[in-house]
Amino acid sequence: MTASVTAEAAPPTPTPTPTPTATPTPTASAAPAATTAGGPIDPEKALALAEKTPYAATQDFKTEGGALGAVTKARVNLNGPVRSGRITESMSAGGSEVLGGGGDGGPTAIVTDDGTNYIKSGSGWRTSPLGDRIADYHGYAKALLALGPSARKGMEDCEGTPCFHLSGTVDLERMKAVEPEQYKILKGKGVVNFQLDQWIDAQGRTVRFDRKTELKGVPLRTYGTFRDFGPVEKVTAPA
């Protein structure tokens, strides 16, 4: 009889336990830009960006109201330690009282990089005590944001530039820090607040500005645009 040999089955080879792969911990991405391509502008982020980046712009403004009237054209440096620039104002009778001009219909002003003000009326120059010939438009926008969600009107087109529209009624006391001389004049005439509309771009720069108030029942409006943005430009004293 032939012995029957039964082969003993080899024990199964253990299946290797997969080594867990560590899931990378998400890293904090850089702070989002004030706007994404085609997306809405975050006005707070845009203004924070503008605080770090002084710039130059061409300003075209008008002031209208009763006997008051002025056209202001300027090249100004904004958001720096000193707001400087060259300003030309053409004013109607009485315009100098509110605008701080020379009252002869067409003064030119230079605000130098050290904050000294010069006014040219006729053929001569004189220094001027007015220290706020260039307003703090960045400060105006922050005053609007301080009003809360109601001031955020959303995205609008400003002649091809995407802008965020801010709007609201601002207490005159907020003007004290951004235009001290105008604040004194308006407060002396009994003004307590003003309506402000302001449009800023993705870099936090003011593109449009529109301020309305009343002087003893007479509407007064200052409005206009900023364009041709660029790096800060040196402004020196007149010869």
PDB file of C-alpha atoms in Angstrom, residues 8-216:
ATOM      1  CA  GLU A   8       0.091  20.664   5.042  1.00  0.00           C
ATOM      2  CA  ALA A   9      -1.102  23.991   3.784  1.00  0.00           C
ATOM      3  CA  ALA A  10       1.338  26.836   4.409  1.00  0.00           C
ATOM      4  CA  PRO A  11       0.030  29.495   6.772  1.00  0.00           C
ATOM      5  CA  PRO A  12      -1.340  32.514   4.942  1.00  0.00           C
ATOM      6  CA  THR A  13       1.100  35.380   4.426  1.00  0.00           C
ATOM      7  CA  PRO A  14      -0.038  38.297   6.570  1.00  0.00           C
ATOM      8  CA  THR A  15      -1.282  41.280   4.598  1.00  0.00           C
ATOM      9  CA  PRO A  16       0.875  44.331   5.480  1.00  0.00           C
ATOM     10  CA  THR A  17      -1.015  46.959   7.403  1.00  0.00           C
ATOM     11  CA  PRO A  18      -0.981  50.181   5.343  1.00  0.00           C
ATOM     12  CA  THR A  19       1.033  52.934   6.948  1.00  0.00           C
ATOM     13  CA  PRO A  20      -1.282  55.888   7.509  1.00  0.00           C
ATOM     14  CA  THR A  21      -0.406  58.858   5.369  1.00  0.00           C
ATOM     15  CA  ALA A  22      -0.376  62.065   7.345  1.00  0.00           C
ATOM     16  CA  THR A  23      -2.864  64.588   6.072  1.00  0.00           C
ATOM     17  CA  PRO A  24      -1.094  67.908   5.657  1.00  0.00           C
ATOM     18  CA  THR A  25      -2.281  70.530   8.066  1.00  0.00           C
ATOM     19  CA  PRO A  26      -3.795  73.371   6.074  1.00  0.00           C
ATOM     20  CA  THR A  27      -1.542  76.396   6.219  1.00  0.00           C
ATOM     21  CA  ALA A  28      -3.009  79.825   6.635  1.00  0.00           C
ATOM     22  CA  SER A  29      -3.102  81.524   3.303  1.00  0.00           C
ATOM     23  CA  ALA A  30      -2.149  85.134   2.861  1.00  0.00           C
ATOM     24  CA  ALA A  31      -4.848  87.618   3.697  1.00  0.00           C
ATOM     25  CA  PRO A  32      -7.255  87.842   0.781  1.00  0.00           C
ATOM     26  CA  ALA A  33      -6.929  90.817  -1.481  1.00  0.00           C
ATOM     27  CA  ALA A  34      -9.437  93.589  -1.221  1.00  0.00           C
ATOM     28  CA  THR A  35     -11.071  92.094  -4.284  1.00  0.00           C
ATOM     29  CA  THR A  36     -10.850  88.962  -6.369  1.00  0.00           C
ATOM     30  CA  ALA A  37     -11.000  88.960 -10.148  1.00  0.00           C
ATOM     31  CA  GLY A  38     -14.488  90.095 -10.957  1.00  0.00           C
ATOM     32  CA  GLY A  39     -15.522  89.825  -7.325  1.00  0.00           C
ATOM     33  CA  PRO A  40     -16.739  92.410  -4.842  1.00  0.00           C
ATOM     34  CA  ILE A  41     -14.424  94.817  -3.036  1.00  0.00           C
ATOM     35  CA  ASP A  42     -14.062  94.459   0.705  1.00  0.00           C
ATOM     36  CA  PRO A  43     -13.988  98.149   1.712  1.00  0.00           C
ATOM     37  CA  GLU A  44     -12.256  97.580   5.053  1.00  0.00           C
ATOM     38  CA  LYS A  45      -9.445  95.557   3.469  1.00  0.00           C
ATOM     39  CA  ALA A  46      -9.167  98.083   0.649  1.00  0.00           C
ATOM     40  CA  LEU A  47      -8.798 100.989   3.082  1.00  0.00           C
ATOM     41  CA  ALA A  48      -6.241  99.050   5.142  1.00  0.00           C
ATOM     42  CA  LEU A  49      -4.253  98.545   1.947  1.00  0.00           C
ATOM     43  CA  ALA A  50      -4.451 102.249   1.102  1.00  0.00           C
ATOM     44  CA  GLU A  51      -3.075 103.182   4.520  1.00  0.00           C
ATOM     45  CA  LYS A  52       0.183 101.442   3.594  1.00  0.00           C
ATOM     46  CA  THR A  53       0.453 102.921   0.113  1.00  0.00           C
ATOM     47  CA  PRO A  54       0.518 106.715  -0.332  1.00  0.00           C
ATOM     48  CA  TYR A  55      -0.311 107.799  -3.875  1.00  0.00           C
ATOM     49  CA  ALA A  56      -0.708 110.778  -6.190  1.00  0.00           C
ATOM     50  CA  ALA A  57      -3.914 111.621  -8.051  1.00  0.00           C
ATOM     51  CA  THR A  58      -5.458 114.312 -10.207  1.00  0.00           C
ATOM     52  CA  GLN A  59      -8.447 115.931  -8.480  1.00  0.00           C
ATOM     53  CA  ASP A  60     -11.358 117.603 -10.310  1.00  0.00           C
ATOM     54  CA  PHE A  61     -13.925 119.078  -7.898  1.00  0.00           C
ATOM     55  CA  LYS A  62     -16.804 121.539  -7.906  1.00  0.00           C
ATOM     56  CA  THR A  63     -18.522 123.340  -5.051  1.00  0.00           C
ATOM     57  CA  GLU A  64     -22.036 124.674  -5.581  1.00  0.00           C
ATOM     58  CA  GLY A  65     -24.549 126.367  -3.321  1.00  0.00           C
ATOM     59  CA  GLY A  66     -26.289 129.692  -3.315  1.00  0.00           C
ATOM     60  CA  ALA A  67     -23.775 132.452  -3.977  1.00  0.00           C
ATOM     61  CA  LEU A  68     -20.917 130.003  -3.472  1.00  0.00           C
ATOM     62  CA  GLY A  69     -19.184 128.365  -6.345  1.00  0.00           C
ATOM     63  CA  ALA A  70     -15.756 126.946  -7.137  1.00  0.00           C
ATOM     64  CA  VAL A  71     -13.912 124.684  -9.518  1.00  0.00           C
ATOM     65  CA  THR A  72     -10.874 122.966  -8.011  1.00  0.00           C
ATOM     66  CA  LYS A  73      -8.206 121.259 -10.083  1.00  0.00           C
ATOM     67  CA  ALA A  74      -5.213 119.746  -8.360  1.00  0.00           C
ATOM     68  CA  ARG A  75      -2.467 117.164  -8.406  1.00  0.00           C
ATOM     69  CA  VAL A  76      -2.238 115.859  -4.852  1.00  0.00           C
ATOM     70  CA  ASN A  77      -0.391 113.312  -2.743  1.00  0.00           C
ATOM     71  CA  LEU A  78      -2.764 111.429  -0.436  1.00  0.00           C
ATOM     72  CA  ASN A  79      -2.459 108.999   2.484  1.00  0.00           C
ATOM     73  CA  GLY A  80       1.124 109.936   3.301  1.00  0.00           C
ATOM     74  CA  PRO A  81       2.457 111.496   6.510  1.00  0.00           C
ATOM     75  CA  VAL A  82       1.847 114.902   4.872  1.00  0.00           C
ATOM     76  CA  ARG A  83      -0.800 115.559   2.224  1.00  0.00           C
ATOM     77  CA  SER A  84       0.798 117.790  -0.395  1.00  0.00           C
ATOM     78  CA  GLY A  85       0.115 119.025  -3.909  1.00  0.00           C
ATOM     79  CA  ARG A  86      -0.568 121.899  -6.289  1.00  0.00           C
ATOM     80  CA  ILE A  87      -4.095 123.302  -6.374  1.00  0.00           C
ATOM     81  CA  THR A  88      -5.886 125.822  -8.576  1.00  0.00           C
ATOM     82  CA  GLU A  89      -9.302 127.144  -7.535  1.00  0.00           C
ATOM     83  CA  SER A  90     -11.559 129.354  -9.619  1.00  0.00           C
ATOM     84  CA  MET A  91     -14.187 130.848  -7.349  1.00  0.00           C
ATOM     85  CA  SER A  92     -17.307 132.943  -7.631  1.00  0.00           C
ATOM     86  CA  ALA A  93     -18.073 135.773  -5.235  1.00  0.00           C
ATOM     87  CA  GLY A  94     -18.185 134.637  -1.632  1.00  0.00           C
ATOM     88  CA  GLY A  95     -16.520 131.331  -2.334  1.00  0.00           C
ATOM     89  CA  SER A  96     -13.437 132.155  -0.306  1.00  0.00           C
ATOM     90  CA  GLU A  97     -15.359 132.075   2.982  1.00  0.00           C
ATOM     91  CA  VAL A  98     -16.007 128.357   2.843  1.00  0.00           C
ATOM     92  CA  LEU A  99     -13.171 127.281   0.580  1.00  0.00           C
ATOM     93  CA  GLY A 100     -10.381 129.210   2.208  1.00  0.00           C
ATOM     94  CA  GLY A 101      -9.259 130.808  -1.037  1.00  0.00           C
ATOM     95  CA  GLY A 102      -7.931 134.234  -1.833  1.00  0.00           C
ATOM     96  CA  GLY A 103     -11.287 135.623  -2.905  1.00  0.00           C
ATOM     97  CA  ASP A 104     -10.010 137.105  -6.174  1.00  0.00           C
ATOM     98  CA  GLY A 105     -11.542 134.463  -8.406  1.00  0.00           C
ATOM     99  CA  GLY A 106      -8.526 132.261  -9.076  1.00  0.00           C
ATOM    100  CA  PRO A 107      -5.915 131.553  -6.389  1.00  0.00           C
ATOM    101  CA  THR A 108      -3.263 128.898  -6.814  1.00  0.00           C
ATOM    102  CA  ALA A 109      -2.043 127.000  -3.778  1.00  0.00           C
ATOM    103  CA  ILE A 110       0.982 124.840  -3.153  1.00  0.00           C
ATOM    104  CA  VAL A 111       1.186 122.577  -0.133  1.00  0.00           C
ATOM    105  CA  THR A 112       4.770 121.376   0.176  1.00  0.00           C
ATOM    106  CA  ASP A 113       6.093 118.082   1.457  1.00  0.00           C
ATOM    107  CA  ASP A 114       6.854 119.640   4.854  1.00  0.00           C
ATOM    108  CA  GLY A 115       3.274 120.888   5.200  1.00  0.00           C
ATOM    109  CA  THR A 116       3.929 124.569   4.474  1.00  0.00           C
ATOM    110  CA  ASN A 117       1.116 126.246   2.535  1.00  0.00           C
ATOM    111  CA  TYR A 118       1.692 128.900  -0.123  1.00  0.00           C
ATOM    112  CA  ILE A 119      -1.036 130.911  -1.849  1.00  0.00           C
ATOM    113  CA  LYS A 120      -0.537 132.839  -5.064  1.00  0.00           C
ATOM    114  CA  SER A 121      -2.973 135.637  -5.786  1.00  0.00           C
ATOM    115  CA  GLY A 122      -1.814 137.910  -8.558  1.00  0.00           C
ATOM    116  CA  SER A 123       1.948 138.018  -8.971  1.00  0.00           C
ATOM    117  CA  GLY A 124       3.092 137.198  -5.447  1.00  0.00           C
ATOM    118  CA  TRP A 125       3.196 134.268  -3.054  1.00  0.00           C
ATOM    119  CA  ARG A 126       2.373 134.286   0.630  1.00  0.00           C
ATOM    120  CA  THR A 127       2.353 131.574   3.239  1.00  0.00           C
ATOM    121  CA  SER A 128      -1.059 130.518   4.453  1.00  0.00           C
ATOM    122  CA  PRO A 129      -2.073 129.402   7.951  1.00  0.00           C
ATOM    123  CA  LEU A 130      -4.639 126.982   6.556  1.00  0.00           C
ATOM    124  CA  GLY A 131      -3.409 123.484   7.201  1.00  0.00           C
ATOM    125  CA  ASP A 132      -6.071 121.396   5.491  1.00  0.00           C
ATOM    126  CA  ARG A 133      -6.252 122.581   1.925  1.00  0.00           C
ATOM    127  CA  ILE A 134      -6.114 118.866   1.018  1.00  0.00           C
ATOM    128  CA  ALA A 135      -8.685 116.847   2.912  1.00  0.00           C
ATOM    129  CA  ASP A 136      -8.131 113.400   4.388  1.00  0.00           C
ATOM    130  CA  TYR A 137     -10.417 111.489   2.034  1.00  0.00           C
ATOM    131  CA  HIS A 138      -9.270 108.213   3.533  1.00  0.00           C
ATOM    132  CA  GLY A 139     -10.546 109.486   6.884  1.00  0.00           C
ATOM    133  CA  TYR A 140     -13.895 110.355   5.323  1.00  0.00           C
ATOM    134  CA  ALA A 141     -14.267 106.779   4.039  1.00  0.00           C
ATOM    135  CA  LYS A 142     -13.460 105.390   7.475  1.00  0.00           C
ATOM    136  CA  ALA A 143     -16.090 107.684   9.003  1.00  0.00           C
ATOM    137  CA  LEU A 144     -18.646 106.153   6.638  1.00  0.00           C
ATOM    138  CA  LEU A 145     -17.610 102.597   7.528  1.00  0.00           C
ATOM    139  CA  ALA A 146     -18.035 103.490  11.194  1.00  0.00           C
ATOM    140  CA  LEU A 147     -21.749 103.992  10.513  1.00  0.00           C
ATOM    141  CA  GLY A 148     -22.141 100.242  10.141  1.00  0.00           C
ATOM    142  CA  PRO A 149     -23.702  97.985   7.484  1.00  0.00           C
ATOM    143  CA  SER A 150     -26.201 100.602   6.345  1.00  0.00           C
ATOM    144  CA  ALA A 151     -23.377 102.650   4.796  1.00  0.00           C
ATOM    145  CA  ARG A 152     -22.276  99.792   2.521  1.00  0.00           C
ATOM    146  CA  LYS A 153     -24.204 100.267  -0.708  1.00  0.00           C
ATOM    147  CA  GLY A 154     -22.252  97.740  -2.758  1.00  0.00           C
ATOM    148  CA  MET A 155     -20.404  97.560  -6.039  1.00  0.00           C
ATOM    149  CA  GLU A 156     -20.862 100.150  -8.779  1.00  0.00           C
ATOM    150  CA  ASP A 157     -19.094 101.076 -11.988  1.00  0.00           C
ATOM    151  CA  CYS A 158     -17.173 104.371 -11.966  1.00  0.00           C
ATOM    152  CA  GLU A 159     -16.540 104.982 -15.657  1.00  0.00           C
ATOM    153  CA  GLY A 160     -14.981 101.572 -16.139  1.00  0.00           C
ATOM    154  CA  THR A 161     -13.435 101.197 -12.677  1.00  0.00           C
ATOM    155  CA  PRO A 162     -15.115  98.759 -10.253  1.00  0.00           C
ATOM    156  CA  CYS A 163     -15.820 100.689  -7.049  1.00  0.00           C
ATOM    157  CA  PHE A 164     -17.497 100.152  -3.720  1.00  0.00           C
ATOM    158  CA  HIS A 165     -20.101 102.796  -2.839  1.00  0.00           C
ATOM    159  CA  LEU A 166     -20.241 104.072   0.749  1.00  0.00           C
ATOM    160  CA  SER A 167     -23.034 106.425   1.779  1.00  0.00           C
ATOM    161  CA  GLY A 168     -24.519 107.888   4.925  1.00  0.00           C
ATOM    162  CA  THR A 169     -25.188 110.881   7.149  1.00  0.00           C
ATOM    163  CA  VAL A 170     -22.030 111.775   9.070  1.00  0.00           C
ATOM    164  CA  ASP A 171     -21.923 113.809  12.265  1.00  0.00           C
ATOM    165  CA  LEU A 172     -19.986 117.038  11.757  1.00  0.00           C
ATOM    166  CA  GLU A 173     -17.659 116.149  14.636  1.00  0.00           C
ATOM    167  CA  ARG A 174     -16.138 113.412  12.441  1.00  0.00           C
ATOM    168  CA  MET A 175     -15.013 116.205  10.110  1.00  0.00           C
ATOM    169  CA  LYS A 176     -12.806 117.753  12.779  1.00  0.00           C
ATOM    170  CA  ALA A 177     -10.010 115.247  12.211  1.00  0.00           C
ATOM    171  CA  VAL A 178     -10.140 115.190   8.396  1.00  0.00           C
ATOM    172  CA  GLU A 179     -10.752 118.873   7.502  1.00  0.00           C
ATOM    173  CA  PRO A 180     -10.216 120.998  10.635  1.00  0.00           C
ATOM    174  CA  GLU A 181     -10.618 124.420   9.007  1.00  0.00           C
ATOM    175  CA  GLN A 182     -13.783 123.459   7.141  1.00  0.00           C
ATOM    176  CA  TYR A 183     -15.092 121.937  10.354  1.00  0.00           C
ATOM    177  CA  LYS A 184     -14.646 125.272  12.170  1.00  0.00           C
ATOM    178  CA  ILE A 185     -16.427 127.184   9.407  1.00  0.00           C
ATOM    179  CA  LEU A 186     -19.373 124.813   9.145  1.00  0.00           C
ATOM    180  CA  LYS A 187     -19.742 124.442  12.904  1.00  0.00           C
ATOM    181  CA  GLY A 188     -19.773 128.218  13.234  1.00  0.00           C
ATOM    182  CA  LYS A 189     -22.695 128.319  10.808  1.00  0.00           C
ATOM    183  CA  GLY A 190     -24.709 125.806  12.805  1.00  0.00           C
ATOM    184  CA  VAL A 191     -24.139 122.706  10.646  1.00  0.00           C
ATOM    185  CA  VAL A 192     -24.497 119.490  12.655  1.00  0.00           C
ATOM    186  CA  ASN A 193     -24.086 116.794   9.997  1.00  0.00           C
ATOM    187  CA  PHE A 194     -23.646 116.192   6.289  1.00  0.00           C
ATOM    188  CA  GLN A 195     -24.623 113.610   3.692  1.00  0.00           C
ATOM    189  CA  LEU A 196     -21.607 111.859   2.177  1.00  0.00           C
ATOM    190  CA  ASP A 197     -21.285 109.485  -0.758  1.00  0.00           C
ATOM    191  CA  GLN A 198     -17.866 108.081  -1.549  1.00  0.00           C
ATOM    192  CA  TRP A 199     -16.648 105.485  -4.022  1.00  0.00           C
ATOM    193  CA  ILE A 200     -13.366 103.621  -3.447  1.00  0.00           C
ATOM    194  CA  ASP A 201     -11.498 101.205  -5.691  1.00  0.00           C
ATOM    195  CA  ALA A 202      -9.853  97.880  -4.826  1.00  0.00           C
ATOM    196  CA  GLN A 203      -6.742  99.713  -3.576  1.00  0.00           C
ATOM    197  CA  GLY A 204      -8.798 101.861  -1.210  1.00  0.00           C
ATOM    198  CA  ARG A 205      -8.306 105.008  -3.279  1.00  0.00           C
ATOM    199  CA  THR A 206     -11.163 107.491  -3.520  1.00  0.00           C
ATOM    200  CA  VAL A 207     -12.483 107.620  -7.092  1.00  0.00           C
ATOM    201  CA  ARG A 208     -15.611 109.735  -6.512  1.00  0.00           C
ATOM    202  CA  PHE A 209     -16.656 112.009  -3.654  1.00  0.00           C
ATOM    203  CA  ASP A 210     -19.947 113.815  -3.043  1.00  0.00           C
ATOM    204  CA  ARG A 211     -20.665 115.776   0.140  1.00  0.00           C
ATOM    205  CA  LYS A 212     -23.913 117.683   0.745  1.00  0.00           C
ATOM    206  CA  THR A 213     -25.008 119.898   3.599  1.00  0.00           C
ATOM    207  CA  GLU A 214     -26.936 123.128   4.229  1.00  0.00           C
ATOM    208  CA  LEU A 215     -25.812 126.567   5.337  1.00  0.00           C
ATOM    209  CA  LYS A 216     -28.811 128.235   6.970  1.00  0.00           C
TER     210      LYS A 216
END
